[in-house]
Amino acid sequence: MKLLRVGEPGQECPALLDNQGQLRDLSSLIPDIAGPVLSDAALADLAARVQGADLPVVDPATRIGPCVGNVGKFVCVGLNFSDHAAEAGAPIPSEPILFMKATSAICGPNDTVLIPRGATKTDWEVELGVIIGTEARYLSEAEALDHVAGYCVVNDLSERAFQMEREGQWVKGKSADTFGPIGPWLVTRDEIPDPQALHMWLDVDGQRRQDGSSGTMIFGVAHLVAYISQFMSLQPGDVIATGTPPGVGMGQKPPVFLKPGQTMRLGIAGLGEQRQITAQG
């Protein structure tokens, strides 16, 4: 299934993208795409109830919100693509590099991205998002994917000056409002048999900047979920952003960063596309 949330910020309703490409309102079946709804059993029940149900069509002009609600943790992985590490001139990490992104950064996939006040090096990063479906702690790698509800597109926007030049951890360069577009859809795990074989891309003003594959991840999805669960429990609705392929603005020669009025388009095979226009915050 391709699940999403539609409506104005803070008032999103659950919806489904059907096989004909129409949006269908799921409000009569579930309260939200969040929490207990994300377990395998709940998703299987939803899939069965959707069959034959006369679900209202959603106006295609309706805003699409973040594809999962009530996100408790937004965990990110740095330098997790071998070709991106080479681009950055960084050594291959021996273990996943983890940092957190504030959940207040989360926004819809097509919402305006606001460049923070004082920012000088705002950058883009297309990433594969992993959405947790059931509580996970101290998992083995073999168990890990059983705790994944599905996958989505993430744009892990970054203000590099705040991240690299203002001391401390990366979180301050990653957490501005609108720096976490997720969606358009949560695509359930059964529709993505191999998360390590997905084409990923990002354009800025029509120019292809990132063109890569999840196959060049240093640490794959199963490894990441198991690894993170050794340090913290993962709860339904938590989002893991798994790293970015090469082509970020910081890696261009010379570096290129976002300015107000630019358009980003990005997508991952099978997971849909995002489109954002930048503006001054």
C-alpha positions as a Markdown table, in Angstrom:
| # | Residue | x | y | z |
|---|---|---|---|---|
| 1 | Met | 0.0 | 0.0 | 0.0 |
| 2 | Lys | 0.9 | 3.6 | -0.5 |
| 3 | Leu | -0.3 | 5.5 | 2.5 |
| 4 | Leu | -0.3 | 9.3 | 3.0 |
| 5 | Arg | -1.7 | 12.1 | 5.1 |
| 6 | Val | -3.6 | 15.0 | 3.5 |
| 7 | Gly | -4.9 | 18.3 | 4.7 |
| 8 | Glu | -3.6 | 21.5 | 6.3 |
| 9 | Pro | -0.7 | 21.4 | 8.7 |
| 10 | Gly | -1.8 | 19.8 | 12.0 |
| 11 | Gln | -5.1 | 18.7 | 10.5 |
| 12 | Glu | -3.9 | 15.9 | 8.2 |
| 13 | Cys | -6.2 | 12.9 | 7.6 |
| 14 | Pro | -5.1 | 9.4 | 6.5 |
| 15 | Ala | -5.4 | 8.5 | 2.9 |
| 16 | Leu | -4.4 | 5.9 | 0.3 |
| 17 | Leu | -3.1 | 6.1 | -3.2 |
| 18 | Asp | -5.2 | 3.5 | -5.1 |
| 19 | Asn | -4.2 | 1.4 | -8.1 |
| 20 | Gln | -5.7 | 4.0 | -10.4 |
| 21 | Gly | -3.6 | 6.8 | -9.0 |
| 22 | Gln | -6.5 | 8.4 | -7.0 |
| 23 | Leu | -6.3 | 9.5 | -3.4 |
| 24 | Arg | -8.9 | 7.9 | -1.1 |
| 25 | Asp | -9.8 | 9.1 | 2.3 |
| 26 | Leu | -9.2 | 6.5 | 5.0 |
| 27 | Ser | -10.7 | 8.5 | 7.9 |
| 28 | Ser | -13.6 | 6.0 | 8.3 |
| 29 | Leu | -11.2 | 3.1 | 8.8 |
| 30 | Ile | -8.2 | 4.5 | 10.8 |
| 31 | Pro | -7.5 | 7.7 | 12.9 |
| 32 | Asp | -4.1 | 8.4 | 11.3 |
| 33 | Ile | -1.0 | 6.9 | 9.7 |
| 34 | Ala | 0.7 | 6.7 | 13.1 |
| 35 | Gly | 1.4 | 4.5 | 16.2 |
| 36 | Pro | -0.4 | 1.2 | 16.4 |
| 37 | Val | -1.7 | 1.5 | 12.8 |
| 38 | Leu | 1.9 | 0.8 | 11.6 |
| 39 | Ser | 2.3 | -2.8 | 12.9 |
| 40 | Asp | 2.2 | -5.7 | 10.4 |
| 41 | Ala | -1.1 | -6.9 | 11.8 |
| 42 | Ala | -2.7 | -3.5 | 11.6 |
| 43 | Leu | -1.5 | -2.9 | 8.1 |
| 44 | Ala | -2.7 | -6.3 | 6.9 |
| 45 | Asp | -6.1 | -5.6 | 8.5 |
| 46 | Leu | -6.3 | -2.2 | 6.8 |
| 47 | Ala | -5.4 | -3.8 | 3.4 |
| 48 | Ala | -8.2 | -6.3 | 3.8 |
| 49 | Arg | -10.7 | -3.6 | 4.9 |
| 50 | Val | -9.8 | -1.4 | 1.9 |
| 51 | Gln | -10.7 | -4.1 | -0.6 |
| 52 | Gly | -14.2 | -3.4 | -1.8 |
| 53 | Ala | -14.7 | -0.4 | 0.5 |
| 54 | Asp | -16.3 | 2.7 | -1.0 |
| 55 | Leu | -13.8 | 5.2 | 0.1 |
| 56 | Pro | -14.3 | 8.9 | -0.7 |
| 57 | Val | -12.0 | 10.4 | -3.4 |
| 58 | Val | -9.7 | 13.2 | -2.1 |
| 59 | Asp | -9.4 | 16.3 | -4.2 |
| 60 | Pro | -6.0 | 16.0 | -5.9 |
| 61 | Ala | -5.3 | 19.6 | -5.2 |
| 62 | Thr | -5.3 | 18.9 | -1.4 |
| 63 | Arg | -2.0 | 19.5 | 0.3 |
| 64 | Ile | 0.0 | 16.3 | 1.1 |
| 65 | Gly | 1.4 | 16.3 | 4.6 |
| 66 | Pro | 4.2 | 14.3 | 6.2 |
| 67 | Cys | 3.4 | 10.6 | 5.5 |
| 68 | Val | 3.6 | 9.5 | 9.1 |
| 69 | Gly | 2.2 | 11.3 | 12.2 |
| 70 | Asn | 3.4 | 11.6 | 15.8 |
| 71 | Val | 7.0 | 11.0 | 15.0 |
| 72 | Gly | 8.9 | 10.5 | 18.2 |
| 73 | Lys | 12.4 | 10.3 | 16.9 |
| 74 | Phe | 14.1 | 11.4 | 13.7 |
| 75 | Val | 17.4 | 9.5 | 13.6 |
| 76 | Cys | 19.8 | 10.2 | 10.8 |
| 77 | Val | 22.9 | 8.4 | 9.5 |
| 78 | Gly | 25.9 | 10.4 | 8.2 |
| 79 | Leu | 28.4 | 9.5 | 5.5 |
| 80 | Asn | 26.6 | 6.2 | 4.8 |
| 81 | Phe | 27.3 | 6.1 | 1.0 |
| 82 | Ser | 30.7 | 5.1 | -0.1 |
| 83 | Asp | 30.6 | 7.4 | -3.1 |
| 84 | His | 29.4 | 10.3 | -0.9 |
| 85 | Ala | 32.2 | 9.7 | 1.6 |
| 86 | Ala | 34.7 | 9.9 | -1.3 |
| 87 | Glu | 33.1 | 13.1 | -2.5 |
| 88 | Ala | 33.4 | 14.6 | 1.0 |
| 89 | Gly | 37.0 | 13.4 | 1.3 |
| 90 | Ala | 36.1 | 11.4 | 4.4 |
| 91 | Pro | 37.2 | 7.9 | 5.4 |
| 92 | Ile | 34.7 | 5.1 | 5.4 |
| 93 | Pro | 33.2 | 4.9 | 8.9 |
| 94 | Ser | 33.8 | 1.7 | 10.8 |
| 95 | Glu | 30.4 | 2.1 | 12.4 |
| 96 | Pro | 27.3 | 4.1 | 11.5 |
| 97 | Ile | 27.5 | 7.8 | 12.4 |
| 98 | Leu | 24.3 | 8.8 | 14.1 |
| 99 | Phe | 22.8 | 12.1 | 14.8 |
| 100 | Met | 19.3 | 13.4 | 15.5 |
| 101 | Lys | 17.1 | 15.8 | 13.6 |
| 102 | Ala | 14.5 | 17.8 | 15.5 |
| 103 | Thr | 11.0 | 16.5 | 14.8 |
| 104 | Ser | 9.8 | 20.1 | 14.4 |
| 105 | Ala | 11.8 | 20.1 | 11.1 |
| 106 | Ile | 9.3 | 17.6 | 9.6 |
| 107 | Cys | 7.0 | 19.0 | 6.9 |
| 108 | Gly | 5.1 | 17.8 | 3.9 |
| 109 | Pro | 6.9 | 16.7 | 0.7 |
| 110 | Asn | 5.9 | 19.7 | -1.3 |
| 111 | Asp | 5.9 | 22.4 | 1.4 |
| 112 | Thr | 8.0 | 25.5 | 1.0 |
| 113 | Val | 11.5 | 25.1 | 2.4 |
| 114 | Leu | 12.6 | 28.1 | 4.6 |
| 115 | Ile | 16.2 | 29.1 | 4.5 |
| 116 | Pro | 17.0 | 30.1 | 8.1 |
| 117 | Arg | 18.1 | 33.5 | 9.2 |
| 118 | Gly | 21.8 | 33.9 | 9.1 |
| 119 | Ala | 22.2 | 30.8 | 6.8 |
| 120 | Thr | 24.9 | 30.9 | 4.1 |
| 121 | Lys | 25.3 | 27.3 | 3.1 |
| 122 | Thr | 21.9 | 25.6 | 2.9 |
| 123 | Asp | 22.2 | 22.2 | 1.2 |
| 124 | Trp | 20.1 | 19.3 | -0.1 |
| 125 | Glu | 20.3 | 15.5 | 0.5 |
| 126 | Val | 17.9 | 13.0 | -1.0 |
| 127 | Glu | 17.6 | 10.0 | 1.4 |
| 128 | Leu | 15.8 | 6.8 | 1.9 |
| 129 | Gly | 13.6 | 7.0 | 4.9 |
| 130 | Val | 12.7 | 4.0 | 7.0 |
| 131 | Ile | 9.6 | 4.1 | 9.1 |
| 132 | Ile | 9.4 | 1.8 | 12.2 |
| 133 | Gly | 6.3 | -0.2 | 12.6 |
| 134 | Thr | 6.7 | -2.1 | 15.9 |
| 135 | Glu | 8.9 | -1.5 | 18.9 |
| 136 | Ala | 12.5 | -2.5 | 18.4 |
| 137 | Arg | 15.2 | -3.0 | 20.9 |
| 138 | Tyr | 18.4 | -5.1 | 20.9 |
| 139 | Leu | 17.5 | -6.6 | 17.5 |
| 140 | Ser | 19.7 | -8.9 | 15.4 |
| 141 | Glu | 20.1 | -8.0 | 11.8 |
| 142 | Ala | 18.0 | -10.9 | 10.8 |
| 143 | Glu | 15.1 | -9.6 | 12.8 |
| 144 | Ala | 15.4 | -5.9 | 11.9 |
| 145 | Leu | 13.2 | -5.6 | 8.8 |
| 146 | Asp | 10.3 | -7.3 | 10.6 |
| 147 | His | 10.1 | -4.1 | 12.6 |
| 148 | Val | 9.9 | -1.8 | 9.6 |
| 149 | Ala | 6.4 | -0.6 | 8.5 |
| 150 | Gly | 7.7 | 0.9 | 5.2 |
| 151 | Tyr | 9.8 | 3.4 | 3.4 |
| 152 | Cys | 9.6 | 7.0 | 2.1 |
| 153 | Val | 11.5 | 9.8 | 0.5 |
| 154 | Val | 13.3 | 12.2 | 2.8 |
| 155 | Asn | 15.1 | 15.5 | 2.0 |
| 156 | Asp | 17.6 | 15.8 | 4.8 |
| 157 | Leu | 18.2 | 19.6 | 4.3 |
| 158 | Ser | 21.3 | 21.0 | 6.0 |
| 159 | Glu | 22.7 | 24.4 | 6.8 |
| 160 | Arg | 26.4 | 23.5 | 6.5 |
| 161 | Ala | 27.7 | 26.7 | 8.2 |
| 162 | Phe | 25.7 | 25.9 | 11.3 |
| 163 | Gln | 26.6 | 22.2 | 11.0 |
| 164 | Met | 30.3 | 22.5 | 10.5 |
| 165 | Glu | 31.4 | 25.9 | 11.7 |
| 166 | Arg | 29.3 | 26.6 | 14.8 |
| 167 | Glu | 30.8 | 24.0 | 17.1 |
| 168 | Gly | 29.1 | 21.0 | 18.7 |
| 169 | Gln | 27.1 | 18.2 | 17.0 |
| 170 | Trp | 25.5 | 18.3 | 13.6 |
| 171 | Val | 21.9 | 18.7 | 15.0 |
| 172 | Lys | 21.9 | 22.5 | 14.8 |
| 173 | Gly | 22.6 | 22.4 | 11.1 |
| 174 | Lys | 19.9 | 19.8 | 10.5 |
| 175 | Ser | 16.9 | 20.9 | 12.5 |
| 176 | Ala | 15.5 | 24.2 | 11.1 |
| 177 | Asp | 11.8 | 24.3 | 10.5 |
| 178 | Thr | 11.0 | 22.7 | 7.1 |
| 179 | Phe | 14.4 | 20.9 | 7.0 |
| 180 | Gly | 12.7 | 17.5 | 7.1 |
| 181 | Pro | 10.2 | 16.9 | 4.2 |
| 182 | Ile | 9.0 | 13.3 | 4.3 |
| 183 | Gly | 6.7 | 11.5 | 1.8 |
| 184 | Pro | 4.7 | 11.8 | -0.3 |
| 185 | Trp | 3.8 | 8.2 | 0.7 |
| 186 | Leu | 4.7 | 5.6 | 3.2 |
| 187 | Val | 5.1 | 2.6 | 1.0 |
| 188 | Thr | 4.6 | -0.6 | 3.0 |
| 189 | Arg | 7.5 | -3.0 | 3.3 |
| 190 | Asp | 5.9 | -5.7 | 1.1 |
| 191 | Glu | 6.1 | -3.4 | -1.9 |
| 192 | Ile | 9.9 | -2.8 | -1.6 |
| 193 | Pro | 11.5 | -6.3 | -1.6 |
| 194 | Asp | 15.0 | -4.9 | -1.7 |
| 195 | Pro | 15.7 | -1.5 | -0.1 |
| 196 | Gln | 19.3 | -1.8 | -1.3 |
| 197 | Ala | 18.3 | -1.6 | -5.0 |
| 198 | Leu | 16.6 | 1.8 | -5.3 |
| 199 | His | 17.5 | 4.6 | -7.7 |
| 200 | Met | 17.7 | 8.0 | -6.0 |
| 201 | Trp | 17.9 | 11.4 | -7.6 |
| 202 | Leu | 17.6 | 15.1 | -6.9 |
| 203 | Asp | 17.4 | 18.2 | -9.3 |
| 204 | Val | 17.8 | 21.8 | -8.5 |
| 205 | Asp | 16.2 | 24.2 | -11.0 |
| 206 | Gly | 16.0 | 21.4 | -13.5 |
| 207 | Gln | 19.7 | 20.4 | -13.2 |
| 208 | Arg | 20.4 | 16.9 | -12.0 |
| 209 | Arg | 22.6 | 17.2 | -8.9 |
| 210 | Gln | 22.3 | 13.7 | -7.3 |
| 211 | Asp | 21.9 | 10.5 | -9.2 |
| 212 | Gly | 22.7 | 7.4 | -7.1 |
| 213 | Ser | 21.5 | 4.2 | -5.7 |
| 214 | Ser | 20.8 | 2.8 | -2.2 |
| 215 | Gly | 23.1 | -0.1 | -3.3 |
| 216 | Thr | 26.1 | 2.0 | -2.5 |
| 217 | Met | 25.1 | 2.3 | 1.2 |
| 218 | Ile | 28.0 | 1.3 | 3.5 |
| 219 | Phe | 25.5 | 0.0 | 6.1 |
| 220 | Gly | 22.3 | -1.4 | 4.7 |
| 221 | Val | 18.8 | -0.8 | 6.2 |
| 222 | Ala | 18.7 | -4.1 | 8.2 |
| 223 | His | 22.1 | -3.3 | 9.7 |
| 224 | Leu | 21.1 | 0.2 | 10.6 |
| 225 | Val | 17.8 | -0.7 | 12.3 |
| 226 | Ala | 19.6 | -3.4 | 14.3 |
| 227 | Tyr | 22.5 | -1.1 | 15.2 |
| 228 | Ile | 20.4 | 1.8 | 16.3 |
| 229 | Ser | 18.3 | -0.6 | 18.5 |
| 230 | Gln | 21.3 | -1.3 | 20.5 |
| 231 | Phe | 21.5 | 2.3 | 21.7 |
| 232 | Met | 17.8 | 3.3 | 22.0 |
| 233 | Ser | 14.4 | 1.6 | 21.6 |
| 234 | Leu | 12.7 | 2.4 | 18.3 |
| 235 | Gln | 9.0 | 3.1 | 18.5 |
| 236 | Pro | 6.2 | 3.0 | 15.9 |
| 237 | Gly | 6.4 | 6.0 | 13.7 |
| 238 | Asp | 10.1 | 6.8 | 14.3 |
| 239 | Val | 11.9 | 7.7 | 11.1 |
| 240 | Ile | 15.5 | 6.8 | 10.2 |
| 241 | Ala | 17.1 | 8.8 | 7.3 |
| 242 | Thr | 19.8 | 6.4 | 6.0 |
| 243 | Gly | 22.3 | 8.8 | 4.2 |
| 244 | Thr | 22.7 | 10.4 | 0.9 |
| 245 | Pro | 24.4 | 9.6 | -2.4 |
| 246 | Pro | 27.0 | 12.0 | -3.9 |
| 247 | Gly | 26.0 | 15.3 | -5.5 |
| 248 | Val | 25.3 | 17.5 | -2.5 |
| 249 | Gly | 25.9 | 21.2 | -2.8 |
| 250 | Met | 28.9 | 21.1 | -0.5 |
| 251 | Gly | 30.5 | 18.5 | -2.8 |
| 252 | Gln | 30.3 | 20.6 | -6.0 |
| 253 | Lys | 33.4 | 22.2 | -7.4 |
| 254 | Pro | 33.0 | 25.0 | -6.4 |
| 255 | Pro | 30.4 | 24.4 | -3.8 |
| 256 | Val | 26.8 | 25.5 | -4.7 |
| 257 | Phe | 24.2 | 26.2 | -2.1 |
| 258 | Leu | 20.5 | 27.0 | -2.1 |
| 259 | Lys | 19.1 | 30.5 | -2.5 |
| 260 | Pro | 15.5 | 31.7 | -2.1 |
| 261 | Gly | 13.3 | 31.1 | -5.1 |
| 262 | Gln | 14.9 | 27.8 | -6.2 |
| 263 | Thr | 13.0 | 24.6 | -6.9 |
| 264 | Met | 14.1 | 21.1 | -5.8 |
| 265 | Arg | 12.7 | 17.9 | -7.2 |
| 266 | Leu | 13.7 | 14.6 | -5.8 |
| 267 | Gly | 12.6 | 11.0 | -5.7 |
| 268 | Ile | 13.3 | 7.4 | -5.1 |
| 269 | Ala | 12.2 | 4.5 | -7.3 |
| 270 | Gly | 8.8 | 3.2 | -6.1 |
| 271 | Leu | 8.5 | 5.8 | -3.4 |
| 272 | Gly | 7.3 | 8.9 | -5.3 |
| 273 | Glu | 8.6 | 12.4 | -5.7 |
| 274 | Gln | 8.9 | 15.6 | -3.7 |
| 275 | Arg | 8.9 | 19.2 | -5.0 |
| 276 | Gln | 9.9 | 22.2 | -2.9 |
| 277 | Ile | 10.5 | 25.9 | -3.5 |
| 278 | Thr | 12.9 | 27.7 | -1.2 |
| 279 | Ala | 12.1 | 31.0 | 0.5 |
| 280 | Gln | 13.8 | 33.2 | 3.1 |
| 281 | Gly | 12.8 | 32.2 | 6.6 |
